[in-house]
Amino acid sequence: MSATLLLAALAMYTTLAPWWGVWRALPPALACLATGALAALRWHRRQPAFLEIGADSLTAWSRDEVCVAAGQLVGASQWGGWLLALVVEAGARRSTVLIAADSVSPDTFRTLAVRARSAAGR
């Protein structure tokens, strides 16, 4: 991701430098880099890091211990044994949680897949 941010800042710099000059094009390019880095950091911190599995519910917590998704499982899609997309509904709000098979233990992945299939069948 850092290479993409650097490439975007460099593209902005090379676009502005011929018109504005070398030194006047530098602050907007650095601002682009800083904004992208802050957005990437926020995105990374909002990713689910911990799952709490209930009988009919799922709660996903971020690394900052902020609840990202909580509610009842209402649907799912599974792509082979590799990826599981869970739809969690709490009231009128729906959240999708993507779980890669290698990010949790095989038993946890299997449990989530079975619960998601039974939730989708309701």
C-alpha positions as MATLAB code, in Angstrom:
seq = 'MSATLLLAALAMYTTLAPWWGVWRALPPALACLATGALAALRWHRRQPAFLEIGADSLTAWSRDEVCVAAGQLVGASQWGGWLLALVVEAGARRSTVLIAADSVSPDTFRTLAVRARSAAGR';
ca = [
       0.000    0.000    0.000;
       2.887    2.365    0.702;
       4.161    1.950   -2.851;
       0.749    2.954   -4.197;
       0.679    6.050   -1.992;
       4.169    7.028   -3.088;
       3.219    6.518   -6.723;
       0.123    8.726   -6.316;
       2.151   11.503   -4.660;
       4.813   11.250   -7.360;
       2.155   11.418  -10.086;
       0.694   14.539   -8.516;
       4.145   16.096   -8.236;
       5.099   15.335  -11.844;
       1.761   16.744  -13.020;
       2.042   20.021  -11.101;
       5.806   20.655  -11.329;
       5.893   21.834  -14.976;
       3.248   24.491  -14.315;
       3.911   25.540  -10.735;
       7.625   24.912  -10.468;
       9.608   22.396   -8.452;
       9.160   23.944   -4.987;
       5.510   25.010   -5.313;
       4.439   21.524   -6.460;
       6.041   19.820   -3.461;
       3.513   20.810   -0.705;
       0.409   19.494   -2.542;
       2.229   16.244   -3.337;
       3.266   15.818    0.299;
      -0.281   16.656    1.408;
      -1.565   13.940   -0.936;
       0.901   11.473    0.592;
      -0.027   12.424    4.174;
      -3.771   12.249    3.512;
      -3.430    8.850    1.870;
      -1.272    7.547    4.722;
      -3.779    8.698    7.347;
      -6.658    7.141    5.416;
      -4.743    3.861    5.059;
      -3.954    3.828    8.781;
      -7.603    4.438    9.667;
      -8.702    1.697    7.259;
      -6.179   -0.745    8.757;
      -7.342   -0.033   12.304;
     -11.008   -0.538   11.367;
     -10.409   -4.051   10.031;
     -11.838   -6.851   12.191;
      -9.175   -8.400   14.381;
     -11.255  -10.409   16.865;
     -14.463  -12.367   16.387;
     -16.955  -13.249   19.081;
     -19.252  -16.045   17.940;
     -22.594  -16.491   19.706;
     -25.395  -18.974   19.097;
     -27.073  -16.805   16.438;
     -24.870  -13.744   16.472;
     -21.464  -12.526   15.462;
     -19.498   -9.584   16.824;
     -16.357   -8.311   15.098;
     -13.901   -6.097   17.011;
     -11.085   -3.976   15.602;
      -7.554   -3.774   17.009;
      -8.614   -0.650   18.930;
     -11.390   -2.686   20.591;
     -14.100   -0.836   18.672;
     -17.108   -2.895   17.612;
     -17.007   -3.038   13.799;
     -20.015   -5.294   13.240;
     -22.473   -6.835   15.662;
     -25.753   -8.585   15.168;
     -27.442  -11.634   13.770;
     -26.059  -13.615   10.844;
     -28.512  -13.238    7.966;
     -26.589  -14.513    4.979;
     -23.294  -15.644    3.618;
     -21.323  -16.603    0.560;
     -18.461  -19.045    0.536;
     -15.824  -19.399   -2.149;
     -14.469  -22.880   -1.781;
     -12.439  -23.356    1.339;
     -10.716  -20.019    0.985;
     -13.040  -17.114    1.719;
     -16.231  -16.562    3.666;
     -18.387  -13.430    3.358;
     -20.753  -13.035    6.311;
     -23.659  -10.588    6.351;
     -24.383   -9.351    9.871;
     -27.597   -7.430   10.520;
     -28.327   -5.231   13.534;
     -31.648   -3.469   13.072;
     -31.623   -1.628    9.744;
     -27.835   -1.716    9.466;
     -26.073   -4.480    7.558;
     -22.342   -5.118    7.592;
     -20.287   -7.542    5.565;
     -17.341   -9.274    7.197;
     -14.834  -11.069    4.953;
     -12.912  -13.921    6.557;
     -10.005  -15.632    4.834;
      -9.556  -19.288    5.703;
      -5.951  -18.837    6.790;
      -6.803  -15.990    9.190;
      -8.637  -18.255   11.663;
      -8.253  -21.854   12.767;
      -9.819  -24.526   10.530;
     -12.395  -25.409   13.210;
     -13.448  -21.771   13.577;
     -13.749  -21.368    9.805;
     -15.845  -24.526    9.546;
     -18.083  -23.403   12.445;
     -18.623  -20.002   10.839;
     -19.396  -21.587    7.462;
     -21.979  -23.957    8.966;
     -23.659  -21.200   10.993;
     -23.688  -18.892    7.994;
     -25.281  -21.541    5.772;
     -27.967  -22.234    8.367;
     -28.577  -18.474    8.798;
     -28.921  -18.037    5.034;
     -31.514  -20.826    4.936;
     -33.823  -19.144    7.462;
];
